[in-house]
Amino acid sequence: MDAGVVTEQQSIHNGGATAEDLEELYRARLDVFVRVAAAITGDRDSARDAVHDAFAASLRDLAAFRREAALESWVWTAVVNSARNQRRGRRRRLRHEDPAATPEATATAVPPLDPEIRAMVAALPERQRLMLFLRYFADLDYATIGAVTGVSTGTVSATLSAAHSALRTAMETGGHR
């Protein structure tokens, strides 16, 4: 069979997305995927593993992709879930090695920030942190964040508003202005 025919048939069976589309997304946005995954896992090496696992799973499951959402949204969902799984596994391993260890998905992977601001972001609830990372580090719009996290656009807006408010309050009480 001609390679062009296979690609066309694959494209028909997976809502139009091809392995080449995934590869193009990987090349274009790898740094952003890793940065957000690192913010979730708290570790850049785990983040890279999570992103690679997510892309491998996306490629393997490409036939399940339906164009109900953008390919990037579909992959973001896989990356976020993979990063969360990496974080959980890391926490379990660390607790097994040292029961007193309770690592937070802090900003060791977040672009350089003032250490106090980094601590304020790390203190936010997981959902607020995740939405902040997806909005400001991945530069995703509210609809895409909603698709990735499985919530409505209104919930994204409310969660980001709560995160902004919490950070503003923490900065005011911490003496930052």
mmCIF file with all atom_site columns, C-alpha atoms in Angstrom:
data_model
loop_
_atom_site.group_PDB
_atom_site.id
_atom_site.type_symbol
_atom_site.label_atom_id
_atom_site.label_alt_id
_atom_site.label_comp_id
_atom_site.label_asym_id
_atom_site.label_entity_id
_atom_site.label_seq_id
_atom_site.pdbx_PDB_ins_code
_atom_site.Cartn_x
_atom_site.Cartn_y
_atom_site.Cartn_z
_atom_site.occupancy
_atom_site.B_iso_or_equiv
_atom_site.pdbx_formal_charge
_atom_site.auth_seq_id
_atom_site.auth_comp_id
_atom_site.auth_asym_id
_atom_site.auth_atom_id
_atom_site.pdbx_PDB_model_num
ATOM 1   C CA . MET A 1 1   ? 0.000   0.000  0.000  1.00 0.00 ? 1   MET A CA 1
ATOM 2   C CA . ASP A 1 2   ? 1.185   3.514  -0.819 1.00 0.00 ? 2   ASP A CA 1
ATOM 3   C CA . ALA A 1 3   ? 2.293   5.539  2.255  1.00 0.00 ? 3   ALA A CA 1
ATOM 4   C CA . GLY A 1 4   ? 0.042   8.438  1.215  1.00 0.00 ? 4   GLY A CA 1
ATOM 5   C CA . VAL A 1 5   ? -2.968  6.118  1.202  1.00 0.00 ? 5   VAL A CA 1
ATOM 6   C CA . VAL A 1 6   ? -2.169  4.809  4.686  1.00 0.00 ? 6   VAL A CA 1
ATOM 7   C CA . THR A 1 7   ? -1.814  8.340  6.025  1.00 0.00 ? 7   THR A CA 1
ATOM 8   C CA . GLU A 1 8   ? -5.090  9.362  4.419  1.00 0.00 ? 8   GLU A CA 1
ATOM 9   C CA . GLN A 1 9   ? -6.884  6.299  5.825  1.00 0.00 ? 9   GLN A CA 1
ATOM 10  C CA . GLN A 1 10  ? -5.369  6.881  9.274  1.00 0.00 ? 10  GLN A CA 1
ATOM 11  C CA . SER A 1 11  ? -6.484  10.496 9.066  1.00 0.00 ? 11  SER A CA 1
ATOM 12  C CA . ILE A 1 12  ? -10.058 9.451  8.274  1.00 0.00 ? 12  ILE A CA 1
ATOM 13  C CA . HIS A 1 13  ? -10.161 6.994  11.203 1.00 0.00 ? 13  HIS A CA 1
ATOM 14  C CA . ASN A 1 14  ? -8.849  9.415  13.831 1.00 0.00 ? 14  ASN A CA 1
ATOM 15  C CA . GLY A 1 15  ? -10.848 12.524 13.139 1.00 0.00 ? 15  GLY A CA 1
ATOM 16  C CA . GLY A 1 16  ? -8.245  13.970 10.817 1.00 0.00 ? 16  GLY A CA 1
ATOM 17  C CA . ALA A 1 17  ? -5.287  13.971 13.232 1.00 0.00 ? 17  ALA A CA 1
ATOM 18  C CA . THR A 1 18  ? -2.131  12.221 12.125 1.00 0.00 ? 18  THR A CA 1
ATOM 19  C CA . ALA A 1 19  ? 1.126   11.197 13.741 1.00 0.00 ? 19  ALA A CA 1
ATOM 20  C CA . GLU A 1 20  ? 2.660   14.115 11.855 1.00 0.00 ? 20  GLU A CA 1
ATOM 21  C CA . ASP A 1 21  ? 0.220   16.503 13.563 1.00 0.00 ? 21  ASP A CA 1
ATOM 22  C CA . LEU A 1 22  ? 1.294   15.132 16.945 1.00 0.00 ? 22  LEU A CA 1
ATOM 23  C CA . GLU A 1 23  ? 4.948   15.441 16.026 1.00 0.00 ? 23  GLU A CA 1
ATOM 24  C CA . GLU A 1 24  ? 4.445   19.034 14.912 1.00 0.00 ? 24  GLU A CA 1
ATOM 25  C CA . LEU A 1 25  ? 2.701   19.852 18.219 1.00 0.00 ? 25  LEU A CA 1
ATOM 26  C CA . TYR A 1 26  ? 5.496   18.132 20.152 1.00 0.00 ? 26  TYR A CA 1
ATOM 27  C CA . ARG A 1 27  ? 8.186   20.121 18.370 1.00 0.00 ? 27  ARG A CA 1
ATOM 28  C CA . ALA A 1 28  ? 6.330   23.430 18.657 1.00 0.00 ? 28  ALA A CA 1
ATOM 29  C CA . ARG A 1 29  ? 5.237   23.232 22.289 1.00 0.00 ? 29  ARG A CA 1
ATOM 30  C CA . LEU A 1 30  ? 7.569   20.788 24.085 1.00 0.00 ? 30  LEU A CA 1
ATOM 31  C CA . ASP A 1 31  ? 9.085   23.455 26.321 1.00 0.00 ? 31  ASP A CA 1
ATOM 32  C CA . VAL A 1 32  ? 5.659   24.663 27.428 1.00 0.00 ? 32  VAL A CA 1
ATOM 33  C CA . PHE A 1 33  ? 4.411   21.134 28.089 1.00 0.00 ? 33  PHE A CA 1
ATOM 34  C CA . VAL A 1 34  ? 7.519   20.387 30.175 1.00 0.00 ? 34  VAL A CA 1
ATOM 35  C CA . ARG A 1 35  ? 7.294   23.688 32.064 1.00 0.00 ? 35  ARG A CA 1
ATOM 36  C CA . VAL A 1 36  ? 3.685   23.065 33.114 1.00 0.00 ? 36  VAL A CA 1
ATOM 37  C CA . ALA A 1 37  ? 4.320   19.384 33.875 1.00 0.00 ? 37  ALA A CA 1
ATOM 38  C CA . ALA A 1 38  ? 7.307   20.428 36.007 1.00 0.00 ? 38  ALA A CA 1
ATOM 39  C CA . ALA A 1 39  ? 5.117   22.835 37.924 1.00 0.00 ? 39  ALA A CA 1
ATOM 40  C CA . ILE A 1 40  ? 2.777   19.914 38.650 1.00 0.00 ? 40  ILE A CA 1
ATOM 41  C CA . THR A 1 41  ? 5.417   17.292 39.472 1.00 0.00 ? 41  THR A CA 1
ATOM 42  C CA . GLY A 1 42  ? 7.883   19.606 41.176 1.00 0.00 ? 42  GLY A CA 1
ATOM 43  C CA . ASP A 1 43  ? 10.727  17.999 39.274 1.00 0.00 ? 43  ASP A CA 1
ATOM 44  C CA . ARG A 1 44  ? 11.954  18.697 35.738 1.00 0.00 ? 44  ARG A CA 1
ATOM 45  C CA . ASP A 1 45  ? 13.105  15.108 35.083 1.00 0.00 ? 45  ASP A CA 1
ATOM 46  C CA . SER A 1 46  ? 9.725   13.713 36.160 1.00 0.00 ? 46  SER A CA 1
ATOM 47  C CA . ALA A 1 47  ? 8.062   16.355 34.011 1.00 0.00 ? 47  ALA A CA 1
ATOM 48  C CA . ARG A 1 48  ? 9.980   15.263 30.918 1.00 0.00 ? 48  ARG A CA 1
ATOM 49  C CA . ASP A 1 49  ? 9.011   11.650 31.631 1.00 0.00 ? 49  ASP A CA 1
ATOM 50  C CA . ALA A 1 50  ? 5.380   12.691 32.054 1.00 0.00 ? 50  ALA A CA 1
ATOM 51  C CA . VAL A 1 51  ? 5.349   14.620 28.777 1.00 0.00 ? 51  VAL A CA 1
ATOM 52  C CA . HIS A 1 52  ? 7.013   11.786 26.871 1.00 0.00 ? 52  HIS A CA 1
ATOM 53  C CA . ASP A 1 53  ? 4.579   9.280  28.388 1.00 0.00 ? 53  ASP A CA 1
ATOM 54  C CA . ALA A 1 54  ? 1.646   11.516 27.450 1.00 0.00 ? 54  ALA A CA 1
ATOM 55  C CA . PHE A 1 55  ? 2.789   11.893 23.853 1.00 0.00 ? 55  PHE A CA 1
ATOM 56  C CA . ALA A 1 56  ? 3.470   8.172  23.551 1.00 0.00 ? 56  ALA A CA 1
ATOM 57  C CA . ALA A 1 57  ? -0.020  7.427  24.886 1.00 0.00 ? 57  ALA A CA 1
ATOM 58  C CA . SER A 1 58  ? -1.527  10.048 22.563 1.00 0.00 ? 58  SER A CA 1
ATOM 59  C CA . LEU A 1 59  ? 0.207   8.499  19.569 1.00 0.00 ? 59  LEU A CA 1
ATOM 60  C CA . ARG A 1 60  ? -0.898  5.010  20.622 1.00 0.00 ? 60  ARG A CA 1
ATOM 61  C CA . ASP A 1 61  ? -4.494  6.215  21.175 1.00 0.00 ? 61  ASP A CA 1
ATOM 62  C CA . LEU A 1 62  ? -4.683  8.563  18.189 1.00 0.00 ? 62  LEU A CA 1
ATOM 63  C CA . ALA A 1 63  ? -7.569  6.556  16.765 1.00 0.00 ? 63  ALA A CA 1
ATOM 64  C CA . ALA A 1 64  ? -9.634  7.578  19.825 1.00 0.00 ? 64  ALA A CA 1
ATOM 65  C CA . PHE A 1 65  ? -9.156  11.300 19.095 1.00 0.00 ? 65  PHE A CA 1
ATOM 66  C CA . ARG A 1 66  ? -12.300 12.997 17.877 1.00 0.00 ? 66  ARG A CA 1
ATOM 67  C CA . ARG A 1 67  ? -12.222 16.583 16.705 1.00 0.00 ? 67  ARG A CA 1
ATOM 68  C CA . GLU A 1 68  ? -14.683 17.645 19.414 1.00 0.00 ? 68  GLU A CA 1
ATOM 69  C CA . ALA A 1 69  ? -11.766 19.649 20.830 1.00 0.00 ? 69  ALA A CA 1
ATOM 70  C CA . ALA A 1 70  ? -8.448  20.745 19.397 1.00 0.00 ? 70  ALA A CA 1
ATOM 71  C CA . LEU A 1 71  ? -5.649  18.191 19.228 1.00 0.00 ? 71  LEU A CA 1
ATOM 72  C CA . GLU A 1 72  ? -3.609  20.368 21.594 1.00 0.00 ? 72  GLU A CA 1
ATOM 73  C CA . SER A 1 73  ? -6.392  20.302 24.219 1.00 0.00 ? 73  SER A CA 1
ATOM 74  C CA . TRP A 1 74  ? -6.557  16.530 23.949 1.00 0.00 ? 74  TRP A CA 1
ATOM 75  C CA . VAL A 1 75  ? -2.787  16.254 24.429 1.00 0.00 ? 75  VAL A CA 1
ATOM 76  C CA . TRP A 1 76  ? -2.829  18.760 27.315 1.00 0.00 ? 76  TRP A CA 1
ATOM 77  C CA . THR A 1 77  ? -5.287  16.490 29.112 1.00 0.00 ? 77  THR A CA 1
ATOM 78  C CA . ALA A 1 78  ? -2.878  13.586 28.680 1.00 0.00 ? 78  ALA A CA 1
ATOM 79  C CA . VAL A 1 79  ? 0.092   15.689 29.854 1.00 0.00 ? 79  VAL A CA 1
ATOM 80  C CA . VAL A 1 80  ? -1.711  16.970 32.972 1.00 0.00 ? 80  VAL A CA 1
ATOM 81  C CA . ASN A 1 81  ? -2.907  13.464 33.894 1.00 0.00 ? 81  ASN A CA 1
ATOM 82  C CA . SER A 1 82  ? 0.533   11.985 33.299 1.00 0.00 ? 82  SER A CA 1
ATOM 83  C CA . ALA A 1 83  ? 2.195   14.699 35.410 1.00 0.00 ? 83  ALA A CA 1
ATOM 84  C CA . ARG A 1 84  ? -0.288  14.108 38.229 1.00 0.00 ? 84  ARG A CA 1
ATOM 85  C CA . ASN A 1 85  ? 0.463   10.378 38.078 1.00 0.00 ? 85  ASN A CA 1
ATOM 86  C CA . GLN A 1 86  ? 4.211   11.102 38.187 1.00 0.00 ? 86  GLN A CA 1
ATOM 87  C CA . ARG A 1 87  ? 3.704   13.335 41.225 1.00 0.00 ? 87  ARG A CA 1
ATOM 88  C CA . ARG A 1 88  ? 1.631   10.712 43.037 1.00 0.00 ? 88  ARG A CA 1
ATOM 89  C CA . GLY A 1 89  ? 4.214   8.032  42.309 1.00 0.00 ? 89  GLY A CA 1
ATOM 90  C CA . ARG A 1 90  ? 7.009   10.293 43.478 1.00 0.00 ? 90  ARG A CA 1
ATOM 91  C CA . ARG A 1 91  ? 5.173   11.073 46.717 1.00 0.00 ? 91  ARG A CA 1
ATOM 92  C CA . ARG A 1 92  ? 4.582   7.371  47.353 1.00 0.00 ? 92  ARG A CA 1
ATOM 93  C CA . ARG A 1 93  ? 8.242   6.529  46.739 1.00 0.00 ? 93  ARG A CA 1
ATOM 94  C CA . LEU A 1 94  ? 9.444   9.347  48.995 1.00 0.00 ? 94  LEU A CA 1
ATOM 95  C CA . ARG A 1 95  ? 7.045   8.389  51.800 1.00 0.00 ? 95  ARG A CA 1
ATOM 96  C CA . HIS A 1 96  ? 8.203   4.803  51.510 1.00 0.00 ? 96  HIS A CA 1
ATOM 97  C CA . GLU A 1 97  ? 11.842  5.929  51.751 1.00 0.00 ? 97  GLU A CA 1
ATOM 98  C CA . ASP A 1 98  ? 11.171  8.644  54.383 1.00 0.00 ? 98  ASP A CA 1
ATOM 99  C CA . PRO A 1 99  ? 7.697   8.761  55.959 1.00 0.00 ? 99  PRO A CA 1
ATOM 100 C CA . ALA A 1 100 ? 8.272   12.382 57.040 1.00 0.00 ? 100 ALA A CA 1
ATOM 101 C CA . ALA A 1 101 ? 8.816   13.551 53.467 1.00 0.00 ? 101 ALA A CA 1
ATOM 102 C CA . THR A 1 102 ? 5.843   15.323 51.934 1.00 0.00 ? 102 THR A CA 1
ATOM 103 C CA . PRO A 1 103 ? 7.021   17.049 48.771 1.00 0.00 ? 103 PRO A CA 1
ATOM 104 C CA . GLU A 1 104 ? 4.800   19.677 47.268 1.00 0.00 ? 104 GLU A CA 1
ATOM 105 C CA . ALA A 1 105 ? 4.574   20.323 43.564 1.00 0.00 ? 105 ALA A CA 1
ATOM 106 C CA . THR A 1 106 ? 6.357   23.568 44.077 1.00 0.00 ? 106 THR A CA 1
ATOM 107 C CA . ALA A 1 107 ? 7.981   25.833 41.719 1.00 0.00 ? 107 ALA A CA 1
ATOM 108 C CA . THR A 1 108 ? 11.382  24.262 41.293 1.00 0.00 ? 108 THR A CA 1
ATOM 109 C CA . ALA A 1 109 ? 10.398  24.146 37.660 1.00 0.00 ? 109 ALA A CA 1
ATOM 110 C CA . VAL A 1 110 ? 8.520   27.411 37.508 1.00 0.00 ? 110 VAL A CA 1
ATOM 111 C CA . PRO A 1 111 ? 10.418  30.207 35.812 1.00 0.00 ? 111 PRO A CA 1
ATOM 112 C CA . PRO A 1 112 ? 12.497  32.223 38.272 1.00 0.00 ? 112 PRO A CA 1
ATOM 113 C CA . LEU A 1 113 ? 10.272  34.004 40.737 1.00 0.00 ? 113 LEU A CA 1
ATOM 114 C CA . ASP A 1 114 ? 10.846  35.756 43.978 1.00 0.00 ? 114 ASP A CA 1
ATOM 115 C CA . PRO A 1 115 ? 11.113  32.956 46.595 1.00 0.00 ? 115 PRO A CA 1
ATOM 116 C CA . GLU A 1 116 ? 8.248   34.455 48.620 1.00 0.00 ? 116 GLU A CA 1
ATOM 117 C CA . ILE A 1 117 ? 5.956   34.594 45.580 1.00 0.00 ? 117 ILE A CA 1
ATOM 118 C CA . ARG A 1 118 ? 6.971   31.049 44.686 1.00 0.00 ? 118 ARG A CA 1
ATOM 119 C CA . ALA A 1 119 ? 5.964   29.962 48.200 1.00 0.00 ? 119 ALA A CA 1
ATOM 120 C CA . MET A 1 120 ? 2.626   31.783 47.876 1.00 0.00 ? 120 MET A CA 1
ATOM 121 C CA . VAL A 1 121 ? 1.869   30.002 44.598 1.00 0.00 ? 121 VAL A CA 1
ATOM 122 C CA . ALA A 1 122 ? 2.915   26.655 46.108 1.00 0.00 ? 122 ALA A CA 1
ATOM 123 C CA . ALA A 1 123 ? 0.514   27.263 49.021 1.00 0.00 ? 123 ALA A CA 1
ATOM 124 C CA . LEU A 1 124 ? -2.486  27.556 46.695 1.00 0.00 ? 124 LEU A CA 1
ATOM 125 C CA . PRO A 1 125 ? -4.823  24.576 46.359 1.00 0.00 ? 125 PRO A CA 1
ATOM 126 C CA . GLU A 1 126 ? -3.780  22.209 43.556 1.00 0.00 ? 126 GLU A CA 1
ATOM 127 C CA . ARG A 1 127 ? -6.654  23.181 41.266 1.00 0.00 ? 127 ARG A CA 1
ATOM 128 C CA . GLN A 1 128 ? -5.819  26.892 41.517 1.00 0.00 ? 128 GLN A CA 1
ATOM 129 C CA . ARG A 1 129 ? -2.122  26.231 40.874 1.00 0.00 ? 129 ARG A CA 1
ATOM 130 C CA . LEU A 1 130 ? -2.910  24.051 37.872 1.00 0.00 ? 130 LEU A CA 1
ATOM 131 C CA . MET A 1 131 ? -5.167  26.658 36.317 1.00 0.00 ? 131 MET A CA 1
ATOM 132 C CA . LEU A 1 132 ? -2.588  29.392 36.922 1.00 0.00 ? 132 LEU A CA 1
ATOM 133 C CA . PHE A 1 133 ? 0.082   27.294 35.225 1.00 0.00 ? 133 PHE A CA 1
ATOM 134 C CA . LEU A 1 134 ? -2.144  26.450 32.274 1.00 0.00 ? 134 LEU A CA 1
ATOM 135 C CA . ARG A 1 135 ? -3.191  30.089 31.853 1.00 0.00 ? 135 ARG A CA 1
ATOM 136 C CA . TYR A 1 136 ? 0.085   31.900 32.390 1.00 0.00 ? 136 TYR A CA 1
ATOM 137 C CA . PHE A 1 137 ? 2.822   29.378 31.621 1.00 0.00 ? 137 PHE A CA 1
ATOM 138 C CA . ALA A 1 138 ? 1.067   27.485 28.826 1.00 0.00 ? 138 ALA A CA 1
ATOM 139 C CA . ASP A 1 139 ? -0.855  30.572 27.639 1.00 0.00 ? 139 ASP A CA 1
ATOM 140 C CA . LEU A 1 140 ? -4.061  28.573 27.172 1.00 0.00 ? 140 LEU A CA 1
ATOM 141 C CA . ASP A 1 141 ? -7.421  30.305 26.906 1.00 0.00 ? 141 ASP A CA 1
ATOM 142 C CA . TYR A 1 142 ? -10.243 29.617 29.363 1.00 0.00 ? 142 TYR A CA 1
ATOM 143 C CA . ALA A 1 143 ? -12.102 27.261 26.997 1.00 0.00 ? 143 ALA A CA 1
ATOM 144 C CA . THR A 1 144 ? -8.995  25.138 26.457 1.00 0.00 ? 144 THR A CA 1
ATOM 145 C CA . ILE A 1 145 ? -8.232  25.055 30.182 1.00 0.00 ? 145 ILE A CA 1
ATOM 146 C CA . GLY A 1 146 ? -11.812 23.933 30.780 1.00 0.00 ? 146 GLY A CA 1
ATOM 147 C CA . ALA A 1 147 ? -11.454 21.174 28.191 1.00 0.00 ? 147 ALA A CA 1
ATOM 148 C CA . VAL A 1 148 ? -8.149  20.026 29.694 1.00 0.00 ? 148 VAL A CA 1
ATOM 149 C CA . THR A 1 149 ? -9.391  20.004 33.291 1.00 0.00 ? 149 THR A CA 1
ATOM 150 C CA . GLY A 1 150 ? -12.944 18.857 32.586 1.00 0.00 ? 150 GLY A CA 1
ATOM 151 C CA . VAL A 1 151 ? -14.682 21.930 33.994 1.00 0.00 ? 151 VAL A CA 1
ATOM 152 C CA . SER A 1 152 ? -16.751 24.744 32.527 1.00 0.00 ? 152 SER A CA 1
ATOM 153 C CA . THR A 1 153 ? -15.279 28.023 31.356 1.00 0.00 ? 153 THR A CA 1
ATOM 154 C CA . GLY A 1 154 ? -17.096 29.720 34.250 1.00 0.00 ? 154 GLY A CA 1
ATOM 155 C CA . THR A 1 155 ? -15.357 27.407 36.720 1.00 0.00 ? 155 THR A CA 1
ATOM 156 C CA . VAL A 1 156 ? -12.004 28.241 35.138 1.00 0.00 ? 156 VAL A CA 1
ATOM 157 C CA . SER A 1 157 ? -12.770 31.934 35.527 1.00 0.00 ? 157 SER A CA 1
ATOM 158 C CA . ALA A 1 158 ? -13.911 31.542 39.136 1.00 0.00 ? 158 ALA A CA 1
ATOM 159 C CA . THR A 1 159 ? -10.900 29.384 40.045 1.00 0.00 ? 159 THR A CA 1
ATOM 160 C CA . LEU A 1 160 ? -8.448  31.855 38.516 1.00 0.00 ? 160 LEU A CA 1
ATOM 161 C CA . SER A 1 161 ? -10.215 34.711 40.282 1.00 0.00 ? 161 SER A CA 1
ATOM 162 C CA . ALA A 1 162 ? -9.912  32.870 43.601 1.00 0.00 ? 162 ALA A CA 1
ATOM 163 C CA . ALA A 1 163 ? -6.213  32.222 42.936 1.00 0.00 ? 163 ALA A CA 1
ATOM 164 C CA . HIS A 1 164 ? -5.604  35.885 42.095 1.00 0.00 ? 164 HIS A CA 1
ATOM 165 C CA . SER A 1 165 ? -7.455  36.962 45.227 1.00 0.00 ? 165 SER A CA 1
ATOM 166 C CA . ALA A 1 166 ? -5.513  34.543 47.423 1.00 0.00 ? 166 ALA A CA 1
ATOM 167 C CA . LEU A 1 167 ? -2.204  35.717 45.965 1.00 0.00 ? 167 LEU A CA 1
ATOM 168 C CA . ARG A 1 168 ? -3.182  39.376 46.354 1.00 0.00 ? 168 ARG A CA 1
ATOM 169 C CA . THR A 1 169 ? -4.141  38.800 50.005 1.00 0.00 ? 169 THR A CA 1
ATOM 170 C CA . ALA A 1 170 ? -0.933  36.884 50.685 1.00 0.00 ? 170 ALA A CA 1
ATOM 171 C CA . MET A 1 171 ? 1.118   39.669 49.118 1.00 0.00 ? 171 MET A CA 1
ATOM 172 C CA . GLU A 1 172 ? -0.692  42.368 51.104 1.00 0.00 ? 172 GLU A CA 1
ATOM 173 C CA . THR A 1 173 ? -0.305  40.550 54.409 1.00 0.00 ? 173 THR A CA 1
ATOM 174 C CA . GLY A 1 174 ? 3.277   39.632 53.600 1.00 0.00 ? 174 GLY A CA 1
ATOM 175 C CA . GLY A 1 175 ? 4.155   43.272 53.032 1.00 0.00 ? 175 GLY A CA 1
ATOM 176 C CA . HIS A 1 176 ? 4.522   43.028 49.228 1.00 0.00 ? 176 HIS A CA 1
ATOM 177 C CA . ARG A 1 177 ? 2.948   45.710 47.076 1.00 0.00 ? 177 ARG A CA 1
#
